[in-house]
Amino acid sequence: MSIEIKMPALSPTMEEGTLAKWLVKEGDTVKSGDIMAEIETDKATMEFEAVDEGVIAKIVVAEGTDNVKVGAVIAILAEEGEDAASVSAPAKSETPEPADAQFKGAPSPEDPNKTGSEAKPADRTITQAEDHGRPADAGTAQTGSASSGEGGRTRASPLARRIAAEKGIDLAALSGSGPNGRVVKADVEGAKPGAAAPASAAAPAAEAAAPAAAAPKPAAVPDIPHEATKLSNMRKTIARRLTESKQTVPHIYLTVDIRLDALLKLRGELNASLGSRGVKLSVNDMLVKALGVALIAVPKCNVMFTPDQLISFSRADISVAVSTPSGLITPIVKDAAGKTLSAISTEVKDLAGRARDNKLKPEEFQGGTASISNMGMFGIKQFEAVINPPQGMIMAIGAGEQRPYVIDGALGIATVMSATGSFDHRAIDGADGAELMKAFKDLIETPLGMLA
């Protein structure tokens, strides 16, 4: 029996992608683990592995195709003994599920408990069917009323059928949460004998009766000489997520001026000793460390808001904003408080370089407990950054510059920068945000504290 190869969800925010390049052709034999294609997601270009063995009978989606929905059939695999020439493309692809439902490691408002060690997205996402030993195609798991197979028979796993028979439960009345609406063990165990289909089955009719929301009209392009550039998947995702952040997250902004002289002096001394190891610390490396230590010192700000829970993290993973030709991406320095400055410097340089080459793995840019964005190198004095949900805060760093400053009670000249923390006011009170800003300022003005 032929196997449909579907567009995988390679990140929790991925809803569609670009099939950048096929690395196999029709007639090629593949086995589990072989790289079949390169797929451009909303954040990076990633390799897609085969999970089954067989012969590529049909390539349904040509390379270079944009806006391929997650769950759409992209190729057909003929199994051993099957005539590949007799396999044809599907007449109609199944409706794909939302990306965040497939990417089970990622926390979301619908799944607030998936945090910490559970929230570890893999490089390639293949969801595991609950009662099966082999991987299911990414994009096939969907929740809804139990769908019927051949002859109108309800799709259910053997284990689910046995439990249903023992408990006297009608499988056809259940809502299947497995691949393609298959009823699995969890669906049956949570049901009562004689359970009827949930009221949500009537939802489609209710939705049909409700007036459809009008799609926003594209802005009229003025009659001025111009060039139009198609939006990349990354740019579309950035636009969507930042719009959602400003519309749904109540931001509160707190700004402090911080004297940098002590930090710059320490940086010079450390670089002199680290030169033989090929390490050169940047100011930003030290700020990443300071923010990590400050978050551990003020744990009320190292949090994430969900609709019914406040998640408090015991480790500070700092997302560092990196500008790339495709847009902004935030690779993560994990456990920034626990790492040495030299380790942070080496890691940031590696992550930033691979970010610009679109070579980051999902776990290297998805997650994080807080972010830092530094625009000081552009001479920006002060700015307010947009929170990267579901994180609770982001620190915006301005340029260090010579300013009049009161030093030991007398007016003098010091190197000063402005830092602005943006906080999710649903999760972080103003007083707690102010405490974090004070801790951050103190660590930078007396930098040996972050090394203790």
CSV table of C-alpha atoms in Angstrom, one decimal:
chain,number,residue,atom,x,y,z
A,1,MET,CA,0.0,0.0,0.0
A,2,SER,CA,1.4,3.4,-1.0
A,3,ILE,CA,2.3,5.9,1.7
A,4,GLU,CA,1.5,9.6,1.5
A,5,ILE,CA,4.4,11.8,2.5
A,6,LYS,CA,3.0,15.1,3.9
A,7,MET,CA,4.4,18.5,4.5
A,8,PRO,CA,5.7,18.4,8.1
A,9,ALA,CA,5.4,21.0,10.8
A,10,LEU,CA,9.0,21.7,11.6
A,11,SER,CA,8.3,24.4,14.2
A,12,PRO,CA,5.3,25.3,16.4
A,13,THR,CA,4.5,28.4,14.5
A,14,MET,CA,4.7,26.8,11.0
A,15,GLU,CA,1.5,26.8,9.1
A,16,GLU,CA,2.9,26.6,5.6
A,17,GLY,CA,6.4,26.4,4.1
A,18,THR,CA,8.4,26.4,0.9
A,19,LEU,CA,9.6,23.2,-0.6
A,20,ALA,CA,13.0,24.6,-1.4
A,21,LYS,CA,14.6,21.6,-3.0
A,22,TRP,CA,14.1,17.9,-3.6
A,23,LEU,CA,17.1,15.7,-2.8
A,24,VAL,CA,15.4,12.6,-4.3
A,25,LYS,CA,13.6,12.0,-7.6
A,26,GLU,CA,10.9,9.6,-8.8
A,27,GLY,CA,12.1,6.0,-8.9
A,28,ASP,CA,14.7,6.5,-6.1
A,29,THR,CA,14.7,4.1,-3.2
A,30,VAL,CA,14.7,5.6,0.3
A,31,LYS,CA,15.0,4.2,3.8
A,32,SER,CA,14.2,5.6,7.2
A,33,GLY,CA,16.6,8.5,8.0
A,34,ASP,CA,17.4,9.4,4.4
A,35,ILE,CA,17.3,13.2,3.7
A,36,MET,CA,14.6,13.7,1.1
A,37,ALA,CA,14.1,17.5,0.8
A,38,GLU,CA,15.0,20.9,2.1
A,39,ILE,CA,12.1,22.9,3.4
A,40,GLU,CA,12.0,26.6,4.2
A,41,THR,CA,10.0,27.2,7.4
A,42,ASP,CA,9.1,30.4,9.0
A,43,LYS,CA,12.5,30.7,10.6
A,44,ALA,CA,15.1,28.5,8.8
A,45,THR,CA,15.8,26.1,5.9
A,46,MET,CA,15.7,22.5,7.3
A,47,GLU,CA,16.2,19.0,6.1
A,48,PHE,CA,13.3,16.6,5.9
A,49,GLU,CA,14.0,12.9,6.6
A,50,ALA,CA,12.2,9.8,5.4
A,51,VAL,CA,10.5,7.8,8.1
A,52,ASP,CA,9.5,4.8,5.9
A,53,GLU,CA,11.2,2.6,3.4
A,54,GLY,CA,10.1,2.4,-0.2
A,55,VAL,CA,10.4,3.9,-3.7
A,56,ILE,CA,9.5,7.5,-4.6
A,57,ALA,CA,6.6,6.8,-6.9
A,58,LYS,CA,5.3,10.3,-7.4
A,59,ILE,CA,6.5,13.8,-6.5
A,60,VAL,CA,3.3,15.8,-6.0
A,61,VAL,CA,4.7,19.2,-5.1
A,62,ALA,CA,7.5,20.5,-7.3
A,63,GLU,CA,10.6,22.1,-5.7
A,64,GLY,CA,10.4,25.8,-5.3
A,65,THR,CA,6.7,25.8,-4.5
A,66,ASP,CA,5.7,28.4,-2.0
A,67,ASN,CA,2.9,28.3,0.6
A,68,VAL,CA,2.6,24.5,0.9
A,69,LYS,CA,0.2,23.9,3.8
A,70,VAL,CA,1.3,21.7,6.7
A,71,GLY,CA,-0.3,18.3,6.2
A,72,ALA,CA,-0.5,18.6,2.4
A,73,VAL,CA,0.7,15.6,0.4
A,74,ILE,CA,4.0,16.4,-1.2
A,75,ALA,CA,5.0,12.9,-2.5
A,76,ILE,CA,3.9,9.3,-2.7
A,77,LEU,CA,6.0,6.4,-1.5
A,78,ALA,CA,5.5,2.9,-2.9
A,79,GLU,CA,6.2,0.1,-0.4
A,80,GLU,CA,8.2,-3.0,-1.1
A,81,GLY,CA,6.5,-5.2,-3.6
A,82,GLU,CA,4.2,-2.4,-4.9
A,83,ASP,CA,4.3,-1.3,-8.5
A,84,ALA,CA,5.5,2.3,-8.3
A,85,ALA,CA,4.3,3.0,-11.8
A,86,SER,CA,0.7,2.2,-10.8
A,87,VAL,CA,0.7,4.8,-8.0
A,88,SER,CA,-1.1,8.1,-8.8
A,89,ALA,CA,-1.2,11.4,-7.0
A,90,PRO,CA,-4.1,11.9,-4.6
A,91,ALA,CA,-7.2,13.6,-5.9
A,92,LYS,CA,-7.5,15.8,-2.9
A,93,SER,CA,-5.3,16.4,0.1
A,94,GLU,CA,-6.8,16.1,3.6
A,95,THR,CA,-7.3,19.2,5.6
A,96,PRO,CA,-4.1,19.9,7.5
A,97,GLU,CA,-4.1,20.5,11.2
A,98,PRO,CA,-2.8,23.6,12.9
A,99,ALA,CA,1.0,23.6,13.2
A,100,ASP,CA,1.0,24.0,17.0
A,101,ALA,CA,-1.2,20.9,17.4
A,102,GLN,CA,1.4,18.8,15.6
A,103,PHE,CA,4.4,20.2,17.4
A,104,LYS,CA,3.6,18.7,20.7
A,105,GLY,CA,6.7,19.9,22.5
A,106,ALA,CA,5.8,23.6,22.2
A,107,PRO,CA,3.8,25.4,24.9
A,108,SER,CA,0.7,27.2,23.7
A,109,PRO,CA,-2.5,28.8,25.2
A,110,GLU,CA,-4.3,25.5,24.5
A,111,ASP,CA,-1.5,23.4,26.0
A,112,PRO,CA,-0.1,25.5,28.9
A,113,ASN,CA,1.4,22.6,30.8
A,114,LYS,CA,4.0,21.8,28.1
A,115,THR,CA,6.9,23.7,29.5
A,116,GLY,CA,10.4,23.2,30.8
A,117,SER,CA,11.9,19.8,29.9
A,118,GLU,CA,8.8,18.8,28.0
A,119,ALA,CA,9.0,21.8,25.6
A,120,LYS,CA,11.9,20.5,23.5
A,121,PRO,CA,11.1,20.7,19.8
A,122,ALA,CA,12.9,18.2,17.7
A,123,ASP,CA,14.8,19.0,14.5
A,124,ARG,CA,12.2,17.2,12.4
A,125,THR,CA,8.7,16.8,13.7
A,126,ILE,CA,7.0,13.4,13.3
A,127,THR,CA,4.1,12.9,15.7
A,128,GLN,CA,3.8,9.5,17.3
A,129,ALA,CA,0.4,7.8,17.0
A,130,GLU,CA,-0.5,6.8,20.6
A,131,ASP,CA,-1.2,3.1,20.0
A,132,HIS,CA,1.2,2.4,17.2
A,133,GLY,CA,4.9,1.5,17.1
A,134,ARG,CA,5.7,3.4,13.9
A,135,PRO,CA,5.7,7.1,13.3
A,136,ALA,CA,2.7,8.8,11.8
A,137,ASP,CA,3.1,11.4,9.1
A,138,ALA,CA,3.5,14.9,10.5
A,139,GLY,CA,0.3,16.8,9.8
A,140,THR,CA,-2.1,13.9,10.1
A,141,ALA,CA,-3.1,14.1,13.8
A,142,GLN,CA,-6.3,16.0,14.2
A,143,THR,CA,-9.1,16.2,16.7
A,144,GLY,CA,-12.7,15.8,15.7
A,145,SER,CA,-15.5,13.3,15.6
A,146,ALA,CA,-14.2,9.8,14.8
A,147,SER,CA,-13.8,9.4,11.0
A,148,SER,CA,-14.9,6.3,9.2
A,149,GLY,CA,-12.7,4.0,7.2
A,150,GLU,CA,-13.7,1.6,4.5
A,151,GLY,CA,-17.3,0.4,4.6
A,152,GLY,CA,-18.2,3.1,7.1
A,153,ARG,CA,-16.2,1.5,9.9
A,154,THR,CA,-15.1,3.8,12.7
A,155,ARG,CA,-11.3,4.3,12.7
A,156,ALA,CA,-9.9,3.1,16.1
A,157,SER,CA,-6.8,1.5,17.3
A,158,PRO,CA,-7.0,-2.2,18.4
A,159,LEU,CA,-6.4,-1.3,22.0
A,160,ALA,CA,-9.2,1.4,21.9
A,161,ARG,CA,-11.6,-1.2,20.4
A,162,ARG,CA,-10.9,-3.7,23.1
A,163,ILE,CA,-11.4,-1.2,25.9
A,164,ALA,CA,-14.6,0.1,24.2
A,165,ALA,CA,-16.0,-3.4,24.0
A,166,GLU,CA,-15.2,-4.1,27.7
A,167,LYS,CA,-16.8,-0.8,28.8
A,168,GLY,CA,-19.8,-1.0,26.4
A,169,ILE,CA,-18.9,2.3,24.7
A,170,ASP,CA,-20.1,3.2,21.1
A,171,LEU,CA,-16.9,4.1,19.2
A,172,ALA,CA,-18.9,6.0,16.6
A,173,ALA,CA,-20.1,8.4,19.3
A,174,LEU,CA,-16.5,9.4,20.3
A,175,SER,CA,-14.3,12.2,19.2
A,176,GLY,CA,-11.0,10.8,18.0
A,177,SER,CA,-7.8,12.6,18.8
A,178,GLY,CA,-5.4,10.3,16.9
A,179,PRO,CA,-4.1,10.5,13.4
A,180,ASN,CA,-6.9,11.3,10.9
A,181,GLY,CA,-9.5,11.3,13.7
A,182,ARG,CA,-8.6,7.8,14.9
A,183,VAL,CA,-10.1,6.9,18.3
A,184,VAL,CA,-7.2,6.0,20.6
A,185,LYS,CA,-6.9,4.7,24.2
A,186,ALA,CA,-7.2,8.1,25.9
A,187,ASP,CA,-10.5,8.8,24.1
A,188,VAL,CA,-12.1,5.6,25.3
A,189,GLU,CA,-10.8,5.7,28.8
A,190,GLY,CA,-12.3,9.2,29.3
A,191,ALA,CA,-15.7,8.2,28.0
A,192,LYS,CA,-18.7,6.9,29.8
A,193,PRO,CA,-20.7,3.9,28.6
A,194,GLY,CA,-23.3,5.0,26.1
A,195,ALA,CA,-21.5,8.3,25.6
A,196,ALA,CA,-22.9,10.5,22.9
A,197,ALA,CA,-21.0,12.6,20.5
A,198,PRO,CA,-20.0,16.0,22.1
A,199,ALA,CA,-22.1,19.0,21.4
A,200,SER,CA,-19.2,20.5,19.5
A,201,ALA,CA,-20.3,18.3,16.5
A,202,ALA,CA,-22.9,21.0,15.8
A,203,ALA,CA,-20.2,23.6,15.7
A,204,PRO,CA,-19.8,23.6,11.9
A,205,ALA,CA,-23.5,24.5,11.4
A,206,ALA,CA,-23.2,27.3,14.0
A,207,GLU,CA,-20.1,28.6,12.3
A,208,ALA,CA,-21.8,28.5,8.9
A,209,ALA,CA,-24.6,30.6,10.3
A,210,ALA,CA,-22.3,33.2,11.7
A,211,PRO,CA,-21.2,35.9,9.3
A,212,ALA,CA,-17.7,35.4,8.0
A,213,ALA,CA,-15.1,37.9,9.0
A,214,ALA,CA,-14.2,40.1,6.1
A,215,ALA,CA,-10.6,39.6,5.0
A,216,PRO,CA,-8.5,42.8,5.2
A,217,LYS,CA,-8.1,44.4,1.8
A,218,PRO,CA,-4.5,45.0,0.6
A,219,ALA,CA,-3.4,48.6,0.7
A,220,ALA,CA,-3.5,50.4,-2.6
A,221,VAL,CA,0.0,50.8,-4.1
A,222,PRO,CA,0.5,54.5,-5.1
A,223,ASP,CA,1.4,55.2,-8.7
A,224,ILE,CA,5.1,55.8,-7.8
A,225,PRO,CA,8.0,53.8,-9.4
A,226,HIS,CA,8.6,50.9,-7.0
A,227,GLU,CA,9.8,47.3,-6.7
A,228,ALA,CA,7.6,44.7,-5.0
A,229,THR,CA,9.3,41.9,-3.1
A,230,LYS,CA,7.4,38.8,-2.1
A,231,LEU,CA,7.2,38.3,1.7
A,232,SER,CA,9.3,35.4,3.0
A,233,ASN,CA,7.9,32.9,5.4
A,234,MET,CA,10.0,34.4,8.1
A,235,ARG,CA,8.7,37.9,7.4
A,236,LYS,CA,5.1,36.7,7.4
A,237,THR,CA,5.6,35.1,10.8
A,238,ILE,CA,7.4,38.1,12.3
A,239,ALA,CA,4.5,40.3,11.1
A,240,ARG,CA,1.9,38.0,12.6
A,241,ARG,CA,3.5,37.3,15.9
A,242,LEU,CA,4.4,41.0,16.6
A,243,THR,CA,0.9,42.1,15.7
A,244,GLU,CA,-0.5,39.5,18.1
A,245,SER,CA,1.9,40.6,20.8
A,246,LYS,CA,1.0,44.3,20.6
A,247,GLN,CA,-2.7,43.5,20.4
A,248,THR,CA,-3.0,40.9,23.1
A,249,VAL,CA,-0.1,41.6,25.5
A,250,PRO,CA,-0.4,44.7,27.8
A,251,HIS,CA,3.1,46.1,27.7
A,252,ILE,CA,4.6,48.1,30.6
A,253,TYR,CA,7.9,49.9,29.9
A,254,LEU,CA,10.6,50.7,32.6
A,255,THR,CA,13.8,52.6,31.7
A,256,VAL,CA,17.1,53.0,33.7
A,257,ASP,CA,20.3,54.8,32.9
A,258,ILE,CA,23.3,52.6,33.6
A,259,ARG,CA,27.0,53.6,34.0
A,260,LEU,CA,29.2,51.4,32.0
A,261,ASP,CA,32.7,52.4,33.0
A,262,ALA,CA,33.3,49.5,35.4
A,263,LEU,CA,32.0,46.9,33.0
A,264,LEU,CA,34.2,48.3,30.2
A,265,LYS,CA,37.2,48.2,32.4
A,266,LEU,CA,36.5,44.6,33.4
A,267,ARG,CA,35.9,43.7,29.8
A,268,GLY,CA,39.3,45.1,28.8
A,269,GLU,CA,41.1,43.1,31.5
A,270,LEU,CA,39.3,39.8,30.7
A,271,ASN,CA,40.0,40.2,26.9
A,272,ALA,CA,43.7,40.7,27.7
A,273,SER,CA,43.7,37.4,29.5
A,274,LEU,CA,41.4,35.5,27.0
A,275,GLY,CA,43.3,36.6,23.9
A,276,SER,CA,45.5,33.5,23.9
A,277,ARG,CA,42.3,31.4,23.8
A,278,GLY,CA,41.0,33.3,20.8
A,279,VAL,CA,38.0,34.7,22.8
A,280,LYS,CA,37.0,38.3,22.7
A,281,LEU,CA,34.1,39.4,24.8
A,282,SER,CA,31.7,41.9,23.6
A,283,VAL,CA,29.6,44.3,25.8
A,284,ASN,CA,26.5,42.4,24.6
A,285,ASP,CA,28.0,39.1,25.9
A,286,MET,CA,28.3,40.6,29.3
A,287,LEU,CA,24.8,42.1,29.1
A,288,VAL,CA,23.3,38.6,28.3
A,289,LYS,CA,25.1,37.2,31.4
A,290,ALA,CA,23.8,40.1,33.5
A,291,LEU,CA,20.2,39.6,32.4
A,292,GLY,CA,20.4,35.9,33.1
A,293,VAL,CA,21.8,36.5,36.6
A,294,ALA,CA,19.2,39.3,37.3
A,295,LEU,CA,16.3,37.0,36.3
A,296,ILE,CA,17.5,34.3,38.7
A,297,ALA,CA,17.8,37.0,41.4
A,298,VAL,CA,14.3,38.2,40.6
A,299,PRO,CA,12.3,35.1,39.7
A,300,LYS,CA,9.0,36.9,39.5
A,301,CYS,CA,10.1,38.2,36.2
A,302,ASN,CA,11.4,34.9,34.8
A,303,VAL,CA,7.8,33.8,33.9
A,304,MET,CA,5.4,33.0,31.2
A,305,PHE,CA,1.6,33.8,31.2
A,306,THR,CA,-1.0,31.3,30.0
A,307,PRO,CA,-4.8,31.7,30.2
A,308,ASP,CA,-5.0,29.7,33.4
A,309,GLN,CA,-1.5,29.4,34.8
A,310,LEU,CA,1.6,31.4,35.5
A,311,ILE,CA,4.7,29.4,34.6
A,312,SER,CA,7.8,30.3,36.7
A,313,PHE,CA,11.1,29.1,35.3
A,314,SER,CA,14.1,28.1,37.5
A,315,ARG,CA,16.6,28.6,34.6
A,316,ALA,CA,17.2,31.8,32.6
A,317,ASP,CA,17.4,31.0,28.9
A,318,ILE,CA,18.1,34.3,27.0
A,319,SER,CA,16.9,34.8,23.5
A,320,VAL,CA,19.4,37.2,21.7
A,321,ALA,CA,17.9,39.2,18.8
A,322,VAL,CA,20.0,38.7,15.6
A,323,SER,CA,19.3,40.6,12.4
A,324,THR,CA,19.5,38.5,9.3
A,325,PRO,CA,18.8,39.3,5.6
A,326,SER,CA,15.5,37.5,6.0
A,327,GLY,CA,14.4,39.2,9.2
A,328,LEU,CA,14.9,39.1,13.0
A,329,ILE,CA,15.6,35.7,14.7
A,330,THR,CA,16.3,35.1,18.3
A,331,PRO,CA,18.8,32.2,19.0
A,332,ILE,CA,18.9,31.1,22.7
A,333,VAL,CA,21.7,31.1,25.2
A,334,LYS,CA,20.5,28.4,27.6
A,335,ASP,CA,21.3,28.8,31.3
A,336,ALA,CA,22.9,32.2,30.7
A,337,ALA,CA,23.3,32.7,34.5
A,338,GLY,CA,25.2,29.5,34.9
A,339,LYS,CA,27.6,29.9,31.9
A,340,THR,CA,31.0,31.7,31.9
A,341,LEU,CA,31.4,34.9,29.9
A,342,SER,CA,33.8,33.1,27.5
A,343,ALA,CA,31.2,30.3,26.9
A,344,ILE,CA,28.5,32.8,26.3
A,345,SER,CA,30.7,34.8,23.8
A,346,THR,CA,31.7,31.6,21.9
A,347,GLU,CA,28.1,30.4,21.8
A,348,VAL,CA,26.6,33.8,20.7
A,349,LYS,CA,29.1,34.0,17.8
A,350,ASP,CA,28.3,30.5,16.6
A,351,LEU,CA,24.5,31.0,16.9
A,352,ALA,CA,24.5,34.4,15.2
A,353,GLY,CA,26.6,33.0,12.3
A,354,ARG,CA,24.4,30.1,11.7
A,355,ALA,CA,21.3,32.3,12.1
A,356,ARG,CA,22.5,34.4,9.2
A,357,ASP,CA,23.0,31.3,7.2
A,358,ASN,CA,19.5,29.9,8.1
A,359,LYS,CA,21.2,26.8,9.7
A,360,LEU,CA,19.7,27.0,13.2
A,361,LYS,CA,17.8,24.0,14.5
A,362,PRO,CA,14.3,24.7,16.0
A,363,GLU,CA,15.4,24.0,19.6
A,364,GLU,CA,18.1,26.7,19.1
A,365,PHE,CA,15.6,29.5,18.5
A,366,GLN,CA,12.3,28.3,20.0
A,367,GLY,CA,11.7,28.7,23.7
A,368,GLY,CA,13.7,31.0,25.9
A,369,THR,CA,12.4,32.7,29.1
A,370,ALA,CA,13.3,36.3,28.2
A,371,SER,CA,14.9,38.3,25.3
A,372,ILE,CA,17.5,41.0,24.9
A,373,SER,CA,17.7,43.3,21.9
A,374,ASN,CA,20.8,45.6,21.5
A,375,MET,CA,20.6,48.5,19.0
A,376,GLY,CA,23.5,50.4,20.6
A,377,MET,CA,25.8,49.7,17.6
A,378,PHE,CA,23.5,51.8,15.5
A,379,GLY,CA,23.7,54.8,17.8
A,380,ILE,CA,20.1,54.3,19.1
A,381,LYS,CA,19.9,56.0,22.5
A,382,GLN,CA,16.8,54.3,23.8
A,383,PHE,CA,13.9,52.3,22.5
A,384,GLU,CA,11.0,50.1,23.6
A,385,ALA,CA,11.1,46.5,22.2
A,386,VAL,CA,8.0,44.3,21.5
A,387,ILE,CA,7.7,41.3,23.8
A,388,ASN,CA,8.3,37.9,22.1
A,389,PRO,CA,5.4,35.8,23.3
A,390,PRO,CA,5.0,33.7,25.3
A,391,GLN,CA,7.9,35.2,27.1
A,392,GLY,CA,7.2,37.7,29.9
A,393,MET,CA,9.8,40.4,29.1
A,394,ILE,CA,12.4,41.7,26.8
A,395,MET,CA,15.4,44.1,27.5
A,396,ALA,CA,16.1,46.8,25.0
A,397,ILE,CA,19.7,48.2,25.1
A,398,GLY,CA,20.7,51.6,23.8
A,399,ALA,CA,24.1,53.0,22.9
A,400,GLY,CA,26.7,53.7,25.5
A,401,GLU,CA,27.7,57.4,25.3
A,402,GLN,CA,29.6,60.0,27.2
A,403,ARG,CA,27.1,61.9,29.4
A,404,PRO,CA,27.1,64.3,32.4
A,405,TYR,CA,26.7,62.1,35.4
A,406,VAL,CA,26.8,62.5,39.2
A,407,ILE,CA,29.8,60.5,40.5
A,408,ASP,CA,30.3,60.4,44.2
A,409,GLY,CA,28.2,63.5,44.7
A,410,ALA,CA,29.9,65.5,42.1
A,411,LEU,CA,29.0,66.2,38.5
A,412,GLY,CA,31.3,64.4,36.0
A,413,ILE,CA,31.4,62.6,32.7
A,414,ALA,CA,30.7,58.9,32.5
A,415,THR,CA,29.9,56.3,29.8
A,416,VAL,CA,26.1,55.8,30.2
A,417,MET,CA,23.6,53.7,28.4
A,418,SER,CA,19.8,53.5,28.7
A,419,ALA,CA,18.1,50.1,29.1
A,420,THR,CA,14.3,49.7,28.8
A,421,GLY,CA,12.5,46.6,30.0
A,422,SER,CA,9.2,45.7,28.3
A,423,PHE,CA,7.1,43.5,30.6
A,424,ASP,CA,3.9,41.5,30.2
A,425,HIS,CA,1.7,43.3,32.8
A,426,ARG,CA,-0.6,40.3,33.0
A,427,ALA,CA,2.3,38.3,34.6
A,428,ILE,CA,4.7,40.9,36.0
A,429,ASP,CA,3.7,43.7,38.2
A,430,GLY,CA,5.4,47.1,37.8
A,431,ALA,CA,7.2,46.8,41.2
A,432,ASP,CA,8.7,43.4,40.2
A,433,GLY,CA,9.8,44.8,36.9
A,434,ALA,CA,11.4,47.7,38.7
A,435,GLU,CA,13.2,45.3,41.0
A,436,LEU,CA,14.6,43.4,37.9
A,437,MET,CA,15.8,46.7,36.3
A,438,LYS,CA,17.6,47.6,39.5
A,439,ALA,CA,19.2,44.2,39.8
A,440,PHE,CA,20.3,44.5,36.1
A,441,LYS,CA,21.7,48.0,36.7
A,442,ASP,CA,23.6,46.9,39.8
A,443,LEU,CA,25.2,43.9,38.1
A,444,ILE,CA,26.5,46.1,35.2
A,445,GLU,CA,27.8,48.9,37.5
A,446,THR,CA,29.5,46.4,39.8
A,447,PRO,CA,30.2,43.6,37.3
A,448,LEU,CA,32.2,41.3,39.5
A,449,GLY,CA,28.8,40.4,41.0
A,450,MET,CA,27.8,38.5,37.9
A,451,LEU,CA,31.0,36.4,38.1
A,452,ALA,CA,30.6,35.4,41.7
